[in-house]
Amino acid sequence: MLHLVEPLCFDMDDTKLKRAGLDYHDLAHVKVHPNLDSALDAVPGNVYAFTGHTSNMYTDVHYESDDGLMFGPEPTGLPEWAMDHPRVTERVRIHMVENIRSLNLANSASIALYEAWRQLGFPGGV
């Protein structure tokens, strides 16, 4: 499930957005929430906040199938108040090369999701 928090910086009905999803839009389960509390209330498991401002590595987490992975907007990342939310279990980071600004949001989410999926034994995979 993909949980998005308003305000969104794009239109969910945008044809470019649908085209970017290619043939997978029918597999996507997306829920738009009016605020962070609503989104985090919908996650039954642990919530991991991805940030460059911690030494805890995402690969050291033992992910469960009901956990949530939280990412912020590309230019700024998660704000401090979001990472301090009581539902956030831990702040984690993705390994980076020194002096590199950051990975983009899509790459970061892909890396993190793939690691969680790997740990869970690739359910539904082929």
PDB file of C-alpha atoms in Angstrom:
ATOM      1  CA  MET A   1       0.000   0.000   0.000  1.00  0.00           C
ATOM      2  CA  LEU A   2       1.286   3.446  -0.906  1.00  0.00           C
ATOM      3  CA  HIS A   3       0.179   6.106   1.573  1.00  0.00           C
ATOM      4  CA  LEU A   4       0.477   9.708   0.380  1.00  0.00           C
ATOM      5  CA  VAL A   5       0.069  12.758   2.612  1.00  0.00           C
ATOM      6  CA  GLU A   6      -1.533  15.971   1.376  1.00  0.00           C
ATOM      7  CA  PRO A   7      -0.795  18.467   0.071  1.00  0.00           C
ATOM      8  CA  LEU A   8       0.413  16.545  -2.973  1.00  0.00           C
ATOM      9  CA  CYS A   9       2.689  18.265  -5.470  1.00  0.00           C
ATOM     10  CA  PHE A  10       0.976  16.488  -8.378  1.00  0.00           C
ATOM     11  CA  ASP A  11      -2.512  15.649  -9.572  1.00  0.00           C
ATOM     12  CA  MET A  12      -3.490  11.999  -9.079  1.00  0.00           C
ATOM     13  CA  ASP A  13      -5.566  12.190 -12.281  1.00  0.00           C
ATOM     14  CA  ASP A  14      -2.657  13.491 -14.351  1.00  0.00           C
ATOM     15  CA  THR A  15      -2.166  11.475 -17.548  1.00  0.00           C
ATOM     16  CA  LYS A  16       1.628  11.767 -17.168  1.00  0.00           C
ATOM     17  CA  LEU A  17       1.362  10.154 -13.737  1.00  0.00           C
ATOM     18  CA  LYS A  18      -0.694   7.290 -15.132  1.00  0.00           C
ATOM     19  CA  ARG A  19       1.682   6.863 -18.070  1.00  0.00           C
ATOM     20  CA  ALA A  20       4.670   6.712 -15.681  1.00  0.00           C
ATOM     21  CA  GLY A  21       2.985   3.764 -13.951  1.00  0.00           C
ATOM     22  CA  LEU A  22       2.957   1.924 -17.279  1.00  0.00           C
ATOM     23  CA  ASP A  23       1.184  -1.385 -16.964  1.00  0.00           C
ATOM     24  CA  TYR A  24       1.361  -1.502 -13.170  1.00  0.00           C
ATOM     25  CA  HIS A  25      -1.281   1.051 -12.209  1.00  0.00           C
ATOM     26  CA  ASP A  26      -3.832  -1.732 -11.709  1.00  0.00           C
ATOM     27  CA  LEU A  27      -1.533  -3.333  -9.106  1.00  0.00           C
ATOM     28  CA  ALA A  28      -1.049  -0.140  -7.117  1.00  0.00           C
ATOM     29  CA  HIS A  29      -3.035   0.413  -3.945  1.00  0.00           C
ATOM     30  CA  VAL A  30      -2.840   4.114  -3.146  1.00  0.00           C
ATOM     31  CA  LYS A  31      -4.453   5.974  -0.252  1.00  0.00           C
ATOM     32  CA  VAL A  32      -4.247   9.748   0.080  1.00  0.00           C
ATOM     33  CA  HIS A  33      -4.366  11.062   3.654  1.00  0.00           C
ATOM     34  CA  PRO A  34      -5.180  14.613   4.789  1.00  0.00           C
ATOM     35  CA  ASN A  35      -2.298  14.621   7.293  1.00  0.00           C
ATOM     36  CA  LEU A  36       0.589  12.591   8.698  1.00  0.00           C
ATOM     37  CA  ASP A  37      -1.377  11.333  11.717  1.00  0.00           C
ATOM     38  CA  SER A  38      -3.963   9.768   9.424  1.00  0.00           C
ATOM     39  CA  ALA A  39      -1.291   8.099   7.293  1.00  0.00           C
ATOM     40  CA  LEU A  40       0.639   6.705  10.253  1.00  0.00           C
ATOM     41  CA  ASP A  41      -2.556   5.474  11.923  1.00  0.00           C
ATOM     42  CA  ALA A  42      -3.074   3.308   8.827  1.00  0.00           C
ATOM     43  CA  VAL A  43       0.267   1.514   9.352  1.00  0.00           C
ATOM     44  CA  PRO A  44      -0.143  -1.325  11.865  1.00  0.00           C
ATOM     45  CA  GLY A  45       3.562  -2.140  12.218  1.00  0.00           C
ATOM     46  CA  ASN A  46       6.739  -0.209  12.867  1.00  0.00           C
ATOM     47  CA  VAL A  47       7.448   3.009  10.976  1.00  0.00           C
ATOM     48  CA  TYR A  48      10.954   3.703   9.701  1.00  0.00           C
ATOM     49  CA  ALA A  49      11.809   7.296   8.769  1.00  0.00           C
ATOM     50  CA  PHE A  50      14.454   7.525   6.048  1.00  0.00           C
ATOM     51  CA  THR A  51      16.896  10.397   6.497  1.00  0.00           C
ATOM     52  CA  GLY A  52      20.530  11.227   5.958  1.00  0.00           C
ATOM     53  CA  HIS A  53      20.731  12.520   9.537  1.00  0.00           C
ATOM     54  CA  THR A  54      21.324   9.287  11.454  1.00  0.00           C
ATOM     55  CA  SER A  55      23.944   6.556  11.631  1.00  0.00           C
ATOM     56  CA  ASN A  56      21.341   3.747  11.775  1.00  0.00           C
ATOM     57  CA  MET A  57      21.482   1.793   8.513  1.00  0.00           C
ATOM     58  CA  TYR A  58      18.339   0.537   6.753  1.00  0.00           C
ATOM     59  CA  THR A  59      20.022  -2.849   6.274  1.00  0.00           C
ATOM     60  CA  ASP A  60      20.225  -3.348  10.055  1.00  0.00           C
ATOM     61  CA  VAL A  61      16.426  -3.280  10.429  1.00  0.00           C
ATOM     62  CA  HIS A  62      14.435  -6.528  10.680  1.00  0.00           C
ATOM     63  CA  TYR A  63      11.407  -5.639   8.544  1.00  0.00           C
ATOM     64  CA  GLU A  64       7.968  -7.173   9.038  1.00  0.00           C
ATOM     65  CA  SER A  65       5.193  -7.295   6.451  1.00  0.00           C
ATOM     66  CA  ASP A  66       3.086  -4.650   8.206  1.00  0.00           C
ATOM     67  CA  ASP A  67       5.869  -2.069   8.627  1.00  0.00           C
ATOM     68  CA  GLY A  68       5.842   1.347   7.001  1.00  0.00           C
ATOM     69  CA  LEU A  69       8.739   3.095   5.287  1.00  0.00           C
ATOM     70  CA  MET A  70       8.463   6.885   5.396  1.00  0.00           C
ATOM     71  CA  PHE A  71      10.216   9.231   2.971  1.00  0.00           C
ATOM     72  CA  GLY A  72      10.129  12.985   2.629  1.00  0.00           C
ATOM     73  CA  PRO A  73      10.094  15.232  -0.420  1.00  0.00           C
ATOM     74  CA  GLU A  74      13.159  15.156  -2.666  1.00  0.00           C
ATOM     75  CA  PRO A  75      14.502  18.645  -2.115  1.00  0.00           C
ATOM     76  CA  THR A  76      14.315  18.660   1.687  1.00  0.00           C
ATOM     77  CA  GLY A  77      13.674  15.168   3.038  1.00  0.00           C
ATOM     78  CA  LEU A  78      11.522  14.539   6.078  1.00  0.00           C
ATOM     79  CA  PRO A  79      11.068  17.486   8.425  1.00  0.00           C
ATOM     80  CA  GLU A  80      12.228  17.048  11.997  1.00  0.00           C
ATOM     81  CA  TRP A  81       8.664  17.183  13.375  1.00  0.00           C
ATOM     82  CA  ALA A  82       7.680  14.218  11.181  1.00  0.00           C
ATOM     83  CA  MET A  83      10.666  12.147  12.308  1.00  0.00           C
ATOM     84  CA  ASP A  84       9.826  12.993  15.935  1.00  0.00           C
ATOM     85  CA  HIS A  85       6.278  11.627  15.547  1.00  0.00           C
ATOM     86  CA  PRO A  86       5.524   9.073  18.313  1.00  0.00           C
ATOM     87  CA  ARG A  87       4.640   6.420  15.686  1.00  0.00           C
ATOM     88  CA  VAL A  88       8.158   6.554  14.201  1.00  0.00           C
ATOM     89  CA  THR A  89      10.068   3.534  15.460  1.00  0.00           C
ATOM     90  CA  GLU A  90      13.497   4.473  14.177  1.00  0.00           C
ATOM     91  CA  ARG A  91      15.334   6.809  11.831  1.00  0.00           C
ATOM     92  CA  VAL A  92      17.386   4.970   9.216  1.00  0.00           C
ATOM     93  CA  ARG A  93      19.658   5.891   6.340  1.00  0.00           C
ATOM     94  CA  ILE A  94      20.751   4.417   3.034  1.00  0.00           C
ATOM     95  CA  HIS A  95      24.483   3.998   2.465  1.00  0.00           C
ATOM     96  CA  MET A  96      25.887   6.853   0.374  1.00  0.00           C
ATOM     97  CA  VAL A  97      29.194   7.773  -1.216  1.00  0.00           C
ATOM     98  CA  GLU A  98      30.840  10.728   0.510  1.00  0.00           C
ATOM     99  CA  ASN A  99      30.316  14.148  -1.062  1.00  0.00           C
ATOM    100  CA  ILE A 100      27.330  12.962  -3.093  1.00  0.00           C
ATOM    101  CA  ARG A 101      24.227  15.071  -2.490  1.00  0.00           C
ATOM    102  CA  SER A 102      21.617  12.288  -2.237  1.00  0.00           C
ATOM    103  CA  LEU A 103      19.697   9.659  -4.137  1.00  0.00           C
ATOM    104  CA  ASN A 104      16.414  10.761  -5.608  1.00  0.00           C
ATOM    105  CA  LEU A 105      13.186   9.736  -3.922  1.00  0.00           C
ATOM    106  CA  ALA A 106      12.272   6.993  -6.405  1.00  0.00           C
ATOM    107  CA  ASN A 107      15.688   5.337  -6.092  1.00  0.00           C
ATOM    108  CA  SER A 108      15.688   5.585  -2.305  1.00  0.00           C
ATOM    109  CA  ALA A 109      12.219   4.074  -2.033  1.00  0.00           C
ATOM    110  CA  SER A 110      13.138   1.296  -4.470  1.00  0.00           C
ATOM    111  CA  ILE A 111      16.288   0.386  -2.543  1.00  0.00           C
ATOM    112  CA  ALA A 112      14.475   0.323   0.803  1.00  0.00           C
ATOM    113  CA  LEU A 113      11.430  -1.571  -0.467  1.00  0.00           C
ATOM    114  CA  TYR A 114      13.581  -4.168  -2.189  1.00  0.00           C
ATOM    115  CA  GLU A 115      15.540  -4.800   1.027  1.00  0.00           C
ATOM    116  CA  ALA A 116      12.332  -5.215   3.033  1.00  0.00           C
ATOM    117  CA  TRP A 117      10.909  -7.518   0.338  1.00  0.00           C
ATOM    118  CA  ARG A 118      14.159  -9.547   0.309  1.00  0.00           C
ATOM    119  CA  GLN A 119      14.038 -10.003   4.077  1.00  0.00           C
ATOM    120  CA  LEU A 120      10.439 -11.192   3.828  1.00  0.00           C
ATOM    121  CA  GLY A 121      11.456 -13.859   1.292  1.00  0.00           C
ATOM    122  CA  PHE A 122      10.118 -12.065  -1.820  1.00  0.00           C
ATOM    123  CA  PRO A 123       6.437 -12.963  -1.267  1.00  0.00           C
ATOM    124  CA  GLY A 124       4.521 -12.839  -4.528  1.00  0.00           C
ATOM    125  CA  GLY A 125       7.741 -12.765  -6.543  1.00  0.00           C
ATOM    126  CA  VAL A 126       8.836 -15.084  -9.313  1.00  0.00           C
TER     127      VAL A 126
END
